Short mmCIF file of C-alpha atoms in Angstrom, two decimals:
data_model
loop_
_atom_site.label_atom_id
_atom_site.label_comp_id
_atom_site.label_asym_id
_atom_site.label_seq_id
_atom_site.Cartn_x
_atom_site.Cartn_y
_atom_site.Cartn_z
CA MET Z 206 88.63 102.51 77.50
CA ASN Z 207 87.92 98.73 76.87
CA LYS Z 208 90.68 98.36 74.25
CA LEU Z 209 92.63 95.25 75.63
CA SER Z 210 96.47 94.69 74.44
CA LYS Z 211 97.61 91.30 75.06
CA PRO Z 212 76.82 90.95 111.31
CA SER Z 213 77.65 94.91 110.49
CA LEU Z 214 80.41 96.87 108.98
CA PHE Z 215 83.02 99.24 110.74
CA LEU Z 216 84.64 102.46 109.87
CA LEU Z 217 87.42 103.96 111.78
CA PHE Z 218 88.24 107.55 111.12
CA PHE Z 219 91.16 109.13 112.61
CA VAL Z 220 91.73 112.89 112.83
CA PHE Z 221 95.48 113.43 113.49
CA SER Z 222 97.21 116.52 115.14
CA SER Z 223 98.99 117.58 112.38
CA GLY Z 224 97.92 120.61 110.56
CA PHE Z 225 99.01 119.05 107.17
CA GLY Z 226 96.50 117.33 104.35
CA LEU Z 227 97.02 115.41 101.39
CA SER Z 228 94.80 114.78 98.31
CA GLN Z 229 94.99 111.85 96.12
CA GLY Z 230 95.35 114.37 93.28
CA SER Z 231 98.82 115.06 94.78
CA TRP Z 232 99.66 111.58 95.56
CA GLN Z 233 103.61 111.86 94.95
CA GLY Z 234 104.88 112.12 98.62
CA TYR Z 235 103.66 112.32 102.19
CA PRO Z 236 104.18 115.15 104.72
CA VAL Z 237 106.07 114.44 107.89
CA ALA Z 238 104.67 115.85 111.24
CA PRO Z 239 104.95 115.02 115.01
CA SER Z 240 103.34 111.93 116.49
CA PRO Z 241 99.65 112.01 115.61
CA PHE Z 242 98.59 109.27 117.97
CA LEU Z 243 98.66 110.88 121.38
CA SER Z 244 96.27 113.39 122.69
CA PRO Z 245 98.35 116.31 124.53
CA SER Z 246 95.33 116.44 127.08
CA ASN Z 247 95.30 112.69 127.79
CA PRO Z 248 98.27 110.83 126.14
CA GLN Z 249 96.62 107.40 127.07
CA VAL Z 250 93.07 107.95 125.57
CA LEU Z 251 92.03 107.52 121.98
CA PRO Z 252 88.49 108.90 122.07
CA PHE Z 253 85.96 107.53 119.48
CA ASP Z 254 82.79 108.61 118.00
CA LEU Z 255 80.40 106.19 116.62
CA THR Z 256 77.96 106.40 113.62
CA ASP Z 257 77.12 104.33 110.69
CA THR Z 258 76.29 104.43 106.85
CA GLY Z 259 72.58 104.75 107.51
CA GLY Z 260 71.34 101.03 107.31
CA THR Z 261 68.15 100.38 109.39
CA GLY Z 262 66.68 97.09 110.95
CA GLY Z 263 67.78 93.45 109.78
CA GLY Z 264 66.63 90.19 110.58
CA PHE Z 265 63.76 88.38 109.29
CA GLY Z 266 64.05 90.19 106.00
CA LEU Z 267 63.12 93.48 107.65
CA GLY Z 268 64.77 97.00 107.14
CA ASN Z 269 67.73 97.85 105.07
CA PRO Z 270 70.98 96.62 106.81
CA HIS Z 271 74.23 97.82 105.47
CA THR Z 272 76.74 94.79 106.04
CA HIS Z 273 80.33 93.97 105.29
CA LEU Z 274 81.96 97.20 104.11
CA TRP Z 275 85.19 95.99 102.32
CA ASP Z 276 86.96 98.96 101.18
CA ILE Z 277 87.23 102.82 101.56
CA ASP Z 278 88.86 105.52 99.47
CA CYS Z 279 89.09 109.35 99.92
CA TRP Z 280 89.96 112.23 97.60
CA ASP Z 281 90.66 114.62 100.27
CA GLU Z 282 89.75 115.03 104.01
CA ARG Z 283 85.91 115.47 102.97
CA ILE Z 284 85.19 113.38 99.88
CA CYS Z 285 85.13 109.61 100.68
CA TRP Z 286 83.79 106.52 99.06
CA SER Z 287 83.23 103.41 100.66
CA CYS Z 288 81.61 99.86 99.64
CA GLY Z 289 80.46 96.47 100.82
CA PHE Z 290 77.87 93.96 100.65
CA GLY Z 291 75.39 96.65 101.87
CA GLY Z 292 76.06 98.98 98.96
CA VAL Z 293 78.18 101.63 97.73
CA PHE Z 294 78.20 104.88 99.84
CA LYS Z 295 79.69 108.46 99.42
CA SER Z 296 80.54 111.00 102.19
CA VAL Z 297 81.19 114.72 101.92
CA ASP Z 298 82.04 115.39 105.49
CA GLY Z 299 85.13 112.95 106.01
CA GLY Z 300 82.96 109.87 106.87
CA TYR Z 301 80.35 111.14 109.42
CA HIS Z 302 77.52 110.97 107.22
CA TRP Z 303 76.87 108.63 104.06
CA GLU Z 304 74.82 108.76 101.02
CA THR Z 305 73.69 105.52 99.34
CA ILE Z 306 74.93 105.36 95.78
CA LYS Z 307 74.55 101.83 94.86
CA SER Z 308 72.14 99.19 96.74
CA LYS Z 309 73.37 96.06 98.13
CA GLY Z 310 75.56 93.56 96.24
CA GLY Z 311 79.01 92.35 95.72
CA TRP Z 312 80.91 95.67 96.00
CA TYR Z 313 84.32 94.60 96.95
CA HIS Z 314 86.80 97.61 96.02
CA VAL Z 315 86.61 101.35 95.39
CA GLN Z 316 89.00 103.74 94.04
CA LEU Z 317 89.22 107.67 93.29
CA THR Z 318 91.27 109.03 90.50
CA GLY Z 319 89.50 112.56 90.63
CA LYS Z 320 87.16 114.56 92.83
CA GLU Z 321 84.18 112.97 90.55
CA GLU Z 322 85.99 109.97 89.15
CA ILE Z 323 85.53 106.62 90.72
CA TRP Z 324 86.41 103.06 89.88
CA LEU Z 325 84.59 100.27 91.29
CA LEU Z 326 85.20 96.44 91.43
CA GLU Z 327 82.20 94.06 91.59
CA GLY Z 328 82.71 90.53 92.45
CA PHE Z 329 80.40 87.35 92.47
CA HIS Z 330 81.34 85.07 95.05
CA GLY Z 331 82.11 81.50 94.06
CA GLU Z 332 82.27 82.45 90.53
CA ALA Z 333 85.43 83.37 88.40
CA LYS Z 334 83.70 86.66 87.40
CA GLY Z 335 84.21 90.35 88.25
CA ARG Z 336 82.96 93.56 86.62
CA LEU Z 337 84.97 96.67 86.50
CA TRP Z 338 82.86 100.12 86.63
CA TYR Z 339 84.08 103.61 85.92
CA SER Z 340 82.32 106.76 86.54
CA LYS Z 341 83.46 110.16 85.58
CA ASP Z 342 80.52 112.32 86.98
CA ASP Z 343 80.47 111.47 90.74
CA GLY Z 344 78.46 108.33 90.40
CA LYS Z 345 75.80 109.56 88.30
CA SER Z 346 76.37 107.26 85.56
CA TRP Z 347 78.60 104.05 85.17
CA GLU Z 348 80.51 102.57 82.23
CA GLU Z 349 81.66 98.96 82.41
CA ILE Z 350 85.45 98.50 81.63
CA LEU Z 351 86.97 95.22 80.20
CA ALA Z 352 83.51 93.56 79.94
CA GLY Z 353 83.73 89.94 79.91
CA GLN Z 354 87.67 89.95 80.88
CA VAL Z 355 87.73 90.32 84.49
CA LYS Z 356 87.80 86.87 86.08
CA GLY Z 357 88.47 87.84 89.61
CA PHE Z 358 87.94 90.49 92.19
CA GLY Z 359 90.94 90.23 94.59
CA GLY Z 360 91.89 93.88 94.30
CA LEU Z 361 91.66 97.36 92.62
CA ILE Z 362 94.59 99.81 92.74
CA CYS Z 363 94.59 103.21 91.16
CA LYS Z 364 97.21 105.45 91.58
CA GLY Z 365 98.86 107.97 89.32
CA PRO Z 366 98.30 106.77 85.76
CA VAL Z 367 98.36 103.02 86.91
CA ARG Z 368 95.26 100.80 86.99
CA PHE Z 369 95.32 97.46 88.55
CA VAL Z 370 92.72 94.69 88.71
CA LEU Z 371 93.91 91.91 90.77
CA CYS Z 372 92.21 88.49 89.97
CA ASN Z 373 94.10 86.28 92.37
CA ASP Z 374 94.50 82.75 90.67
CA PHE Z 375 93.44 84.11 87.39
CA PRO Z 376 95.53 86.60 85.21
CA SER Z 377 95.55 89.98 86.46
CA LEU Z 378 95.07 93.24 84.40
CA MET Z 379 97.04 96.40 84.39
CA SER Z 380 96.96 99.65 82.55
CA LEU Z 381 99.63 102.46 82.47
CA ASP Z 382 97.60 104.96 80.73
CA HIS Z 383 94.86 105.96 83.09
CA GLY Z 384 92.58 102.95 81.88
CA LYS Z 385 92.85 103.56 78.16
CA THR Z 386 94.62 100.32 77.25
CA TRP Z 387 95.25 97.15 79.34
CA GLN Z 388 97.37 94.12 79.50
CA PHE Z 389 97.33 90.93 81.07
CA LEU Z 390 100.01 89.96 83.92
CA HIS Z 391 100.53 86.51 84.03
CA SER Z 392 103.42 86.95 86.62
CA LEU Z 393 101.02 87.99 89.01
CA PHE Z 394 98.98 85.07 90.87
CA GLY Z 395 97.72 83.70 94.20
CA SER Z 396 96.38 85.79 96.77
CA LEU Z 397 97.43 89.26 95.91
CA GLN Z 398 98.14 92.66 97.56
CA VAL Z 399 99.70 95.43 95.69
CA SER Z 400 101.16 98.85 97.18
CA ILE Z 401 102.32 101.94 95.23
CA PRO Z 402 103.85 104.38 97.51
CA GLY Z 403 104.40 106.98 94.96
CA ASP Z 404 106.87 108.97 96.77
CA VAL Z 405 109.67 108.66 94.20
CA LYS Z 406 109.25 109.62 90.68
CA GLN Z 407 112.12 108.09 88.92
CA GLU Z 408 113.28 108.39 85.22
CA LYS Z 409 111.72 105.30 84.10
CA GLY Z 410 108.71 105.45 86.41
CA PHE Z 411 108.06 104.87 90.27
CA THR Z 412 108.13 101.72 92.37
CA ILE Z 413 105.37 99.23 92.85
CA TYR Z 414 105.38 96.25 95.19
CA ALA Z 415 103.07 93.12 94.57
CA LEU Z 416 102.69 90.16 97.21
CA GLY Z 417 101.28 86.78 96.44
CA HIS Z 418 101.43 83.17 97.59
CA LYS Z 419 102.51 80.30 95.51
CA GLN Z 420 103.58 76.64 96.28
CA GLN Z 421 102.64 77.24 100.13
CA LYS Z 422 105.16 80.29 100.09
CA PRO Z 423 104.66 84.09 99.98
CA TYR Z 424 106.38 85.94 97.34
CA LEU Z 425 107.07 89.66 96.57
CA LEU Z 426 107.54 91.33 93.18
CA GLN Z 427 109.20 94.71 92.88
CA SER Z 428 108.89 97.05 89.93
CA LYS Z 429 110.76 100.12 89.44
CA ASP Z 430 109.28 101.40 86.34
CA SER Z 431 105.60 101.64 86.99
CA GLY Z 432 104.93 97.98 86.37
CA ARG Z 433 106.53 97.62 83.10
CA SER Z 434 108.98 94.96 84.37
CA TRP Z 435 109.33 92.98 87.44
CA LYS Z 436 111.65 91.58 89.82
CA GLU Z 437 111.23 88.91 92.55
CA ILE Z 438 112.24 89.83 96.03
CA SER Z 439 113.80 87.10 98.37
CA LEU Z 440 111.77 86.63 101.72
CA PRO Z 441 113.11 84.92 104.76
CA GLU Z 442 112.21 81.23 105.07
CA GLY Z 443 109.39 79.68 107.30
CA LEU Z 444 106.97 82.67 107.02
CA PRO Z 445 103.06 81.74 107.54
CA TYR Z 446 100.56 82.89 104.99
CA PRO Z 447 100.72 86.59 103.91
CA ARG Z 448 97.44 88.49 104.50
CA SER Z 449 98.46 92.48 103.90
CA LEU Z 450 101.04 94.77 102.21
CA PHE Z 451 101.80 98.47 102.69
CA PHE Z 452 104.69 100.70 101.66
CA SER Z 453 104.83 104.11 103.04
CA SER Z 454 107.74 104.96 100.74
CA SER Z 455 109.84 103.03 98.12
CA TRP Z 456 112.10 102.23 101.11
CA MET Z 457 110.02 101.55 103.91
CA GLY Z 458 107.39 98.67 103.83
CA TRP Z 459 105.66 96.00 105.81
CA ILE Z 460 104.07 92.58 105.33
CA GLY Z 461 101.40 91.01 107.60
CA PHE Z 462 101.07 87.37 108.02
CA ASP Z 463 99.13 84.98 109.92
CA GLN Z 464 100.18 84.34 113.61
CA GLY Z 465 100.50 88.14 114.17
CA LYS Z 466 103.81 88.16 112.32
CA ILE Z 467 105.08 91.24 110.57
CA LEU Z 468 107.99 91.58 108.16
CA ALA Z 469 109.59 95.02 107.81
CA THR Z 470 112.17 96.54 105.38
CA SER Z 471 113.61 100.05 105.46
CA ASP Z 472 115.91 99.73 102.58
CA GLY Z 473 113.79 99.00 99.65
CA ALA Z 474 113.40 95.13 100.35
CA GLU Z 475 117.24 94.73 100.34
CA SER Z 476 116.85 93.32 104.10
CA TRP Z 477 113.98 92.50 106.37
CA GLN Z 478 113.09 92.50 110.05
CA LEU Z 479 110.56 90.06 111.59
CA TYR Z 480 108.30 91.63 114.20
CA ALA Z 481 105.43 90.19 116.21
CA LEU Z 482 102.24 91.61 117.38
CA PRO Z 483 101.21 90.77 120.93
CA THR Z 484 98.66 88.33 119.59
CA GLN Z 485 98.52 85.16 117.27
CA LYS Z 486 95.97 86.59 114.97
CA ALA Z 487 96.14 87.16 111.34
CA VAL Z 488 97.18 90.67 110.19
CA THR Z 489 94.33 91.77 108.09
CA ALA Z 490 95.30 95.38 107.18
CA LEU Z 491 98.15 97.85 107.68
CA TRP Z 492 99.00 101.53 107.29
CA PHE Z 493 102.17 103.61 108.18
CA ASP Z 494 103.62 106.79 107.74
CA GLU Z 495 107.11 107.50 106.52
CA GLU Z 496 108.29 107.93 110.13
CA GLY Z 497 107.19 104.16 110.98
CA ARG Z 498 104.16 105.10 112.77
CA GLY Z 499 100.90 103.06 111.95
CA PHE Z 500 98.31 100.65 112.68
CA ALA Z 501 97.75 96.91 112.21
CA ALA Z 502 94.35 95.45 112.10
CA VAL Z 503 93.93 91.76 113.09
CA ASP Z 504 91.45 89.12 112.49
CA ASN Z 505 88.56 89.50 114.90
CA GLY Z 506 85.53 88.30 112.91
CA ASN Z 507 84.26 85.49 115.36
CA TYR Z 508 81.80 86.88 117.53
CA ALA Z 509 82.16 84.08 120.15
CA LYS Z 510 85.85 84.83 120.65
CA LEU Z 511 86.04 88.56 120.53
CA SER Z 512 89.34 90.15 121.66
CA GLU Z 513 91.86 92.59 120.05
CA ALA Z 514 91.03 94.44 116.97
CA LEU Z 515 93.53 97.12 116.12
CA PHE Z 516 97.22 97.85 117.40
CA ARG Z 517 99.27 100.99 117.01
CA THR Z 518 103.04 101.52 116.83
CA GLU Z 519 105.47 104.44 116.90
CA ASP Z 520 108.59 102.68 116.07
CA GLY Z 521 108.02 101.06 112.86
CA GLY Z 522 106.42 97.92 114.51
CA LYS Z 523 109.21 96.81 117.02
CA SER Z 524 106.65 97.31 119.67
CA TRP Z 525 102.76 97.57 119.69
CA LYS Z 526 99.97 98.99 121.96
CA LEU Z 527 96.44 97.91 121.90
CA ALA Z 528 94.05 100.68 120.18
CA LEU Z 529 90.76 98.98 119.91
CA SER Z 530 89.21 95.65 120.93
CA GLY Z 531 85.81 94.02 121.29
CA ALA Z 532 83.21 93.65 118.61
CA LYS Z 533 85.23 95.14 115.63
CA GLN Z 534 86.95 93.69 112.66
CA PHE Z 535 88.76 95.93 110.22
CA ASN Z 536 89.26 95.23 106.48
CA ARG Z 537 90.94 98.20 105.29
CA LEU Z 538 93.02 101.13 106.42
CA LEU Z 539 93.50 104.39 104.65
CA GLY Z 540 95.41 107.55 105.76
CA LEU Z 541 95.97 110.86 103.86
CA GLY Z 542 99.26 112.12 105.46
CA LEU Z 543 98.99 112.32 109.27
CA LYS Z 544 96.03 114.27 109.52
CA ARG Z 545 93.32 111.90 108.25
CA PHE Z 546 92.91 108.16 108.69
CA TRP Z 547 90.20 105.66 108.12
CA ALA Z 548 89.54 101.96 108.46
CA VAL Z 549 86.35 99.58 107.32
CA GLY Z 550 85.33 96.67 108.71
CA PHE Z 551 82.29 95.19 110.27
CA VAL Z 552 80.81 94.43 113.85
CA PRO Z 553 80.58 90.57 114.40
CA GLY Z 554 77.35 89.00 115.19
CA THR Z 555 75.01 92.27 114.13
CA PRO Z 556 73.56 93.04 110.60
CA ASN Z 557 74.26 96.66 110.28
CA ASP Z 558 77.41 98.42 110.00
CA LEU Z 559 79.05 100.83 112.16
CA VAL Z 560 81.44 104.04 111.93
CA ALA Z 561 84.03 104.60 114.27
CA ILE Z 562 85.73 108.11 114.48
CA LEU Z 563 88.93 108.91 116.42
CA ASN Z 564 89.02 112.58 117.32
CA LEU Z 565 91.99 114.30 118.34
CA GLU Z 566 91.08 117.63 117.06
CA LYS Z 567 87.29 118.03 117.35
CA GLU Z 568 87.02 121.64 116.86
CA ASN Z 569 88.58 121.01 113.27
CA LEU Z 570 86.27 118.54 112.23
CA PRO Z 571 83.85 119.29 109.40
CA SER Z 572 80.38 120.50 110.26
CA ASN Z 573 77.21 118.29 109.59
CA PRO Z 574 75.75 118.71 106.23
#
């Protein structure tokens, strides 16, 4: 698979009122269901449960704190992996309890391409160096992929046959054959985000969007043939620094910026609408369904100035309501259809991570292992 051709962390787990589920194994398309955000019994309350990934102690070199989760991916409603500075963790009950797979380190990104098939991107802060790891036996053994070739750790995207390793200011790497062969992508550079909605399987492939930053301006690339060729998309002038990207379908997408700005398209990036959150904070992560219902996380990492952390919308971003505030910072949002939704981040000012679970169907939640 190495052939090369040219202080604490926070998890948010949402259980939606829809009866649909979606596995990454069937990643082509998302089900549509009624609004998942409002509880029929009390439509103004979003009840959260709190837990953590099992870290203990902290401070003065004591205990085993689990700090700064950066990413999460789930194969289905039960099997989830998460990673961060405190380690790499696996859950078999949808995020309520976690097993430590790897101890603390520079674990920035994790992706699942099978029930027991995991991709893991390790980074080294301050160094032009990354390491891509692959396990096909549920994390029991690991193989390093592209040894010595990965110069950054900006992102890891695995969907269908595509594998992306985003290296920011260094050439990124892409495989179109499940990681068997790889090629450098010199057209992708800057602070990078990639979104593969996977809803439309066209004759030549499916649509991919890549967001970057060059010469003080954001840029967006679009591929309609699974990454073989790319077209630059024109964006409005005067936008602040880009932070996040999410496409729920090949047509509907959102870009998050500094200053609480969100750019939205409903016609495959042919035209754009500029929306604003009720905050000036940077938009750190986004997630939407195909009906335009979703969440936006904002920068809230300064424990001396804690305020809004997560907003929700039901109209594609035109209007927003506060969902969570206080000592919470979210780095990654993930949804499987409308029934399950997760986010990971950290609790500013504390050393151990935290798991927050939004339960709208507690009777349908998995039992403790």
